[in-house]
PDB file of C-alpha atoms in Angstrom:
ATOM      1  CA  MET A   5       0.000   0.000   0.000  1.00 71.00           C
ATOM      2  CA  GLY A   6       1.413   3.381  -1.035  1.00 82.00           C
ATOM      3  CA  ALA A   7       1.718   6.460   1.132  1.00 83.00           C
ATOM      4  CA  TYR A   8      -1.283   8.288  -0.362  1.00 82.00           C
ATOM      5  CA  ARG A   9      -3.435   5.183  -0.014  1.00 85.00           C
ATOM      6  CA  CYS A  10      -2.413   4.805   3.643  1.00 83.00           C
ATOM      7  CA  VAL A  11      -3.218   8.456   4.396  1.00 80.00           C
ATOM      8  CA  SER A  12      -6.610   8.247   2.675  1.00 81.00           C
ATOM      9  CA  GLU A  13      -7.474   5.069   4.624  1.00 83.00           C
ATOM     10  CA  LEU A  14      -6.584   6.869   7.842  1.00 80.00           C
ATOM     11  CA  TRP A  15      -8.859   9.806   6.928  1.00 81.00           C
ATOM     12  CA  ARG A  16     -11.791   7.448   6.350  1.00 84.00           C
ATOM     13  CA  ARG A  17     -11.802   6.466  10.029  1.00 83.00           C
ATOM     14  CA  LYS A  18     -12.145   9.914  11.551  1.00 79.00           C
ATOM     15  CA  GLN A  19     -13.312   8.791  14.992  1.00 83.00           C
ATOM     16  CA  SER A  20     -10.427   6.471  15.736  1.00 86.00           C
ATOM     17  CA  ASP A  21      -8.103   7.396  18.583  1.00 88.00           C
ATOM     18  CA  VAL A  22      -5.153   7.864  16.264  1.00 84.00           C
ATOM     19  CA  MET A  23      -7.060  10.183  13.945  1.00 84.00           C
ATOM     20  CA  THR A  24      -8.527  12.367  16.699  1.00 84.00           C
ATOM     21  CA  PHE A  25      -5.086  12.890  18.225  1.00 88.00           C
ATOM     22  CA  VAL A  26      -3.418  13.529  14.865  1.00 82.00           C
ATOM     23  CA  GLN A  27      -6.155  15.953  13.837  1.00 79.00           C
ATOM     24  CA  ARG A  28      -5.898  17.900  17.083  1.00 83.00           C
ATOM     25  CA  VAL A  29      -2.130  18.258  16.743  1.00 84.00           C
ATOM     26  CA  ARG A  30      -2.392  19.070  13.040  1.00 78.00           C
ATOM     27  CA  CYS A  31      -4.997  21.810  13.595  1.00 76.00           C
ATOM     28  CA  TRP A  32      -2.826  23.352  16.308  1.00 80.00           C
ATOM     29  CA  ASP A  33       0.173  23.273  13.979  1.00 78.00           C
ATOM     30  CA  HIS A  34      -1.833  24.473  10.978  1.00 71.00           C
ATOM     31  CA  ARG A  35      -2.935  27.681  12.731  1.00 72.00           C
ATOM     32  CA  ARG A  36       0.700  28.626  13.367  1.00 77.00           C
ATOM     33  CA  GLN A  37       1.888  28.116   9.799  1.00 72.00           C
ATOM     34  CA  PRO A  38       2.129  30.973   7.290  1.00 70.00           C
ATOM     35  CA  ALA A  39      -0.863  31.660   5.073  1.00 66.00           C
ATOM     36  CA  ILE A  40       0.705  30.213   1.938  1.00 66.00           C
ATOM     37  CA  GLY A  41       1.958  26.749   2.614  1.00 68.00           C
ATOM     38  CA  ARG A  42       1.470  23.080   2.018  1.00 74.00           C
ATOM     39  CA  PRO A  43      -1.940  21.394   1.958  1.00 79.00           C
ATOM     40  CA  THR A  44      -3.101  19.664   5.111  1.00 77.00           C
ATOM     41  CA  ARG A  45      -4.106  16.624   3.060  1.00 80.00           C
ATOM     42  CA  PRO A  46      -1.590  16.034   0.267  1.00 82.00           C
ATOM     43  CA  ASP A  47      -3.506  13.042  -1.120  1.00 83.00           C
ATOM     44  CA  LYS A  48      -6.755  15.009  -1.444  1.00 83.00           C
ATOM     45  CA  ALA A  49      -4.974  18.030  -2.925  1.00 82.00           C
ATOM     46  CA  ARG A  50      -3.284  15.790  -5.477  1.00 83.00           C
ATOM     47  CA  ARG A  51      -6.644  14.327  -6.488  1.00 83.00           C
ATOM     48  CA  LEU A  52      -8.126  17.823  -6.804  1.00 80.00           C
ATOM     49  CA  GLY A  53      -5.376  18.937  -9.197  1.00 81.00           C
ATOM     50  CA  ASP A  54      -2.425  20.172  -7.137  1.00 83.00           C
ATOM     51  CA  LYS A  55       1.049  19.519  -8.534  1.00 85.00           C
ATOM     52  CA  ALA A  56       4.459  19.694  -6.896  1.00 86.00           C
ATOM     53  CA  LYS A  57       5.828  22.304  -9.272  1.00 86.00           C
ATOM     54  CA  GLN A  58       6.382  26.025  -9.360  1.00 87.00           C
ATOM     55  CA  GLY A  59       3.284  28.066 -10.066  1.00 82.00           C
ATOM     56  CA  TYR A  60       0.897  25.983  -7.923  1.00 83.00           C
ATOM     57  CA  VAL A  61      -0.005  27.425  -4.507  1.00 81.00           C
ATOM     58  CA  VAL A  62      -2.400  26.149  -1.833  1.00 81.00           C
ATOM     59  CA  LEU A  63      -4.033  29.008   0.049  1.00 79.00           C
ATOM     60  CA  PRO A  64      -6.456  28.725   2.982  1.00 77.00           C
ATOM     61  CA  CYS A  65      -9.421  31.048   2.528  1.00 76.00           C
ATOM     62  CA  PRO A  66     -11.857  31.545   5.440  1.00 74.00           C
ATOM     63  CA  SER A  67     -15.594  31.761   5.009  1.00 75.00           C
ATOM     64  CA  ARG A  68     -18.091  33.382   7.347  1.00 76.00           C
ATOM     65  CA  ARG A  69     -20.050  31.216   9.716  1.00 77.00           C
ATOM     66  CA  GLY A  70     -23.805  31.248  10.043  1.00 80.00           C
ATOM     67  CA  GLY A  71     -26.557  32.472   7.788  1.00 82.00           C
ATOM     68  CA  ARG A  72     -26.926  35.579   5.701  1.00 84.00           C
ATOM     69  CA  LYS A  73     -28.315  38.839   7.025  1.00 86.00           C
ATOM     70  CA  ARG A  74     -30.372  41.097   4.771  1.00 87.00           C
ATOM     71  CA  PRO A  75     -28.572  44.417   4.172  1.00 88.00           C
ATOM     72  CA  VAL A  76     -31.261  46.931   5.174  1.00 88.00           C
ATOM     73  CA  HIS A  77     -30.817  50.248   6.936  1.00 89.00           C
ATOM     74  CA  LYS A  78     -31.680  50.046  10.665  1.00 86.00           C
ATOM     75  CA  GLY A  79     -33.545  46.776  10.106  1.00 82.00           C
ATOM     76  CA  ILE A  80     -36.503  48.457   8.393  1.00 86.00           C
ATOM     77  CA  VAL A  81     -37.985  46.443   5.535  1.00 86.00           C
ATOM     78  CA  TYR A  82     -40.838  48.081   3.654  1.00 86.00           C
ATOM     79  CA  SER A  83     -42.730  45.038   2.477  1.00 84.00           C
ATOM     80  CA  LYS A  84     -45.296  42.466   3.461  1.00 88.00           C
ATOM     81  CA  PRO A  85     -44.762  40.715   6.792  1.00 86.00           C
ATOM     82  CA  LYS A  86     -43.983  37.506   4.946  1.00 86.00           C
ATOM     83  CA  HIS A  87     -40.934  39.079   3.291  1.00 84.00           C
ATOM     84  CA  GLN A  88     -39.687  41.055   6.302  1.00 85.00           C
ATOM     85  CA  GLY A  89     -37.144  38.487   7.498  1.00 86.00           C
ATOM     86  CA  ILE A  90     -33.718  39.898   8.244  1.00 86.00           C
ATOM     87  CA  THR A  91     -31.616  37.417  10.189  1.00 85.00           C
ATOM     88  CA  GLN A  92     -32.445  33.803   9.405  1.00 86.00           C
ATOM     89  CA  LEU A  93     -31.903  33.922   5.650  1.00 86.00           C
ATOM     90  CA  LYS A  94     -30.190  31.075   3.817  1.00 87.00           C
ATOM     91  CA  PHE A  95     -27.731  31.974   1.074  1.00 84.00           C
ATOM     92  CA  GLN A  96     -28.321  30.329  -2.300  1.00 84.00           C
ATOM     93  CA  ARG A  97     -24.696  29.333  -2.897  1.00 82.00           C
ATOM     94  CA  ASN A  98     -22.555  27.209  -0.616  1.00 81.00           C
ATOM     95  CA  LYS A  99     -19.691  28.491   1.527  1.00 79.00           C
ATOM     96  CA  ARG A 100     -17.079  26.936  -0.705  1.00 79.00           C
ATOM     97  CA  SER A 101     -18.129  28.876  -3.798  1.00 78.00           C
ATOM     98  CA  VAL A 102     -18.231  32.108  -1.777  1.00 78.00           C
ATOM     99  CA  ALA A 103     -14.679  31.499  -0.532  1.00 76.00           C
ATOM    100  CA  GLU A 104     -13.511  30.800  -4.084  1.00 74.00           C
ATOM    101  CA  GLU A 105     -15.141  34.000  -5.297  1.00 73.00           C
ATOM    102  CA  LEU A 106     -13.517  36.058  -2.537  1.00 71.00           C
ATOM    103  CA  LEU A 107     -10.132  34.932  -3.744  1.00 70.00           C
ATOM    104  CA  GLY A 108     -10.812  36.213  -7.254  1.00 63.00           C
ATOM    105  CA  ALA A 109      -7.884  34.481  -8.977  1.00 59.00           C
ATOM    106  CA  SER A 110      -7.216  31.573 -11.295  1.00 60.00           C
ATOM    107  CA  TRP A 111      -7.948  28.517  -9.188  1.00 66.00           C
ATOM    108  CA  VAL A 112      -8.111  24.843 -10.013  1.00 68.00           C
ATOM    109  CA  ASP A 113     -10.196  23.361  -7.207  1.00 69.00           C
ATOM    110  CA  SER A 114     -10.700  23.534  -3.465  1.00 70.00           C
ATOM    111  CA  GLY A 115     -11.297  21.293  -0.501  1.00 68.00           C
ATOM    112  CA  CYS A 116     -12.227  21.782   3.120  1.00 65.00           C
ATOM    113  CA  SER A 117      -9.425  21.947   5.666  1.00 64.00           C
ATOM    114  CA  PRO A 118      -9.731  20.338   9.129  1.00 59.00           C
ATOM    115  CA  PRO A 119     -12.449  21.842  11.339  1.00 59.00           C
ATOM    116  CA  THR A 120     -11.480  24.161  14.174  1.00 60.00           C
ATOM    117  CA  GLY A 121     -13.368  26.535  16.434  1.00 61.00           C
ATOM    118  CA  THR A 122     -12.528  29.432  14.133  1.00 64.00           C
ATOM    119  CA  PRO A 123     -14.460  30.047  10.887  1.00 68.00           C
ATOM    120  CA  PRO A 124     -14.131  27.158   8.415  1.00 69.00           C
ATOM    121  CA  ASN A 125     -11.250  27.361   5.969  1.00 74.00           C
ATOM    122  CA  PHE A 126     -11.232  26.085   2.426  1.00 78.00           C
ATOM    123  CA  GLU A 127      -7.875  25.252   0.924  1.00 80.00           C
ATOM    124  CA  ILE A 128      -7.963  26.620  -2.606  1.00 80.00           C
ATOM    125  CA  ILE A 129      -5.434  25.485  -5.197  1.00 80.00           C
ATOM    126  CA  LEU A 130      -4.247  28.521  -7.151  1.00 80.00           C
ATOM    127  CA  VAL A 131      -2.301  28.553 -10.401  1.00 80.00           C
ATOM    128  CA  ASP A 132      -0.029  31.364 -11.529  1.00 78.00           C
ATOM    129  CA  VAL A 133      -0.922  31.503 -15.219  1.00 77.00           C
ATOM    130  CA  ALA A 134       1.936  33.896 -16.004  1.00 79.00           C
ATOM    131  CA  HIS A 135       4.598  31.564 -14.564  1.00 83.00           C
ATOM    132  CA  SER A 136       6.928  30.128 -17.201  1.00 86.00           C
ATOM    133  CA  ALA A 137       6.588  26.570 -15.856  1.00 87.00           C
ATOM    134  CA  ILE A 138       2.803  26.760 -16.356  1.00 83.00           C
ATOM    135  CA  ARG A 139       2.927  28.561 -19.716  1.00 83.00           C
ATOM    136  CA  ASP A 140       5.386  26.107 -21.272  1.00 87.00           C
ATOM    137  CA  ASP A 141       3.515  22.950 -20.217  1.00 85.00           C
ATOM    138  CA  PRO A 142       0.667  22.074 -22.622  1.00 84.00           C
ATOM    139  CA  LYS A 143      -0.965  19.715 -20.092  1.00 82.00           C
ATOM    140  CA  ASP A 144      -1.418  22.560 -17.615  1.00 79.00           C
ATOM    141  CA  GLN A 145      -2.903  24.771 -20.319  1.00 78.00           C
ATOM    142  CA  LEU A 146      -5.463  22.101 -21.224  1.00 72.00           C
ATOM    143  CA  ALA A 147      -6.395  21.589 -17.568  1.00 70.00           C
ATOM    144  CA  LEU A 148      -6.888  25.320 -16.993  1.00 73.00           C
ATOM    145  CA  GLN A 149      -9.045  25.679 -20.110  1.00 71.00           C
ATOM    146  CA  ALA A 150     -11.217  22.764 -18.982  1.00 65.00           C
ATOM    147  CA  CYS A 151     -11.629  24.338 -15.529  1.00 66.00           C
ATOM    148  CA  ALA A 152     -12.578  27.668 -17.083  1.00 62.00           C
ATOM    149  CA  GLN A 153     -15.214  26.074 -19.298  1.00 58.00           C
ATOM    150  CA  ALA A 154     -16.696  24.065 -16.436  1.00 55.00           C
ATOM    151  CA  ARG A 155     -17.048  27.169 -14.285  1.00 58.00           C
ATOM    152  CA  ARG A 156     -19.407  29.295 -16.352  1.00 50.00           C
ATOM    153  CA  ALA A 157     -21.559  30.907 -13.724  1.00 49.00           C
ATOM    154  CA  PRO A 158     -23.105  34.344 -13.172  1.00 47.00           C
ATOM    155  CA  TRP A 159     -20.758  35.129 -10.281  1.00 45.00           C
ATOM    156  CA  SER A 160     -17.542  34.052 -12.025  1.00 45.00           C
ATOM    157  CA  HIS A 161     -16.778  37.477 -13.498  1.00 44.00           C
ATOM    158  CA  LEU A 162     -14.171  38.007 -10.785  1.00 42.00           C
ATOM    159  CA  CYS A 163     -12.247  34.865 -11.706  1.00 43.00           C
ATOM    160  CA  TRP A 164     -12.681  34.453 -15.426  1.00 38.00           C
ATOM    161  CA  GLN A 165     -13.469  36.476 -18.483  1.00 40.00           C
ATOM    162  CA  GLN A 166     -17.104  35.968 -19.383  1.00 40.00           C
ATOM    163  CA  VAL A 167     -17.648  33.446 -22.137  1.00 39.00           C
ATOM    164  CA  PRO A 168     -20.926  33.971 -24.003  1.00 43.00           C
ATOM    165  CA  TRP A 169     -23.440  31.174 -23.909  1.00 42.00           C
ATOM    166  CA  PRO A 170     -24.002  29.417 -27.235  1.00 45.00           C
ATOM    167  CA  ALA A 171     -26.732  31.004 -29.286  1.00 44.00           C
ATOM    168  CA  ARG A 172     -29.963  29.085 -29.138  1.00 44.00           C
ATOM    169  CA  GLN A 173     -31.246  27.850 -32.436  1.00 46.00           C
ATOM    170  CA  ARG A 174     -34.818  28.567 -33.311  1.00 48.00           C
ATOM    171  CA  PRO A 175     -36.979  25.565 -34.133  1.00 51.00           C
ATOM    172  CA  HIS A 176     -37.760  25.223 -37.796  1.00 53.00           C
ATOM    173  CA  SER A 177     -41.210  26.489 -38.630  1.00 52.00           C
ATOM    174  CA  PRO A 178     -43.201  24.352 -41.049  1.00 59.00           C
ATOM    175  CA  GLN A 179     -43.258  25.865 -44.494  1.00 59.00           C
ATOM    176  CA  GLY A 180     -46.672  25.835 -45.906  1.00 48.00           C
TER     177      GLY A 180
END
């Protein structure tokens, strides 16, 4: 059994004594590391698209805890009582996509880092597109183009240049 396989098997049993101790020590150590560093789970980062080469960076990005609050002045909502909720609103997108949008850079993928008492972090794999090691490798270029095409969304204007949707063809009208 290889090293990555052994680590992934260990992560599957999260409530074992070994894993709880290792996770506690790792979270303590992870909070004291610099912001840009190595992934907490190298096997998961490798599956998500991280490579051990220059130009790839793993960056923890925090997301806010709890629900969304409606941005109204002094809590006054001029509407029907049904629509006057302010505090217990649920955001339409998940926390991971919000964290990726906050970063606003060319990213490959992201995964959740170990839970702590602080706000949840998502480790986002960034790629420096202008780096010569990335520009000269055709495999990296293909991977980045595939990621860009898969991520066509209304909120992706911070990360990618907008790609127009394909024009819809009109159905043929019967000639008669």
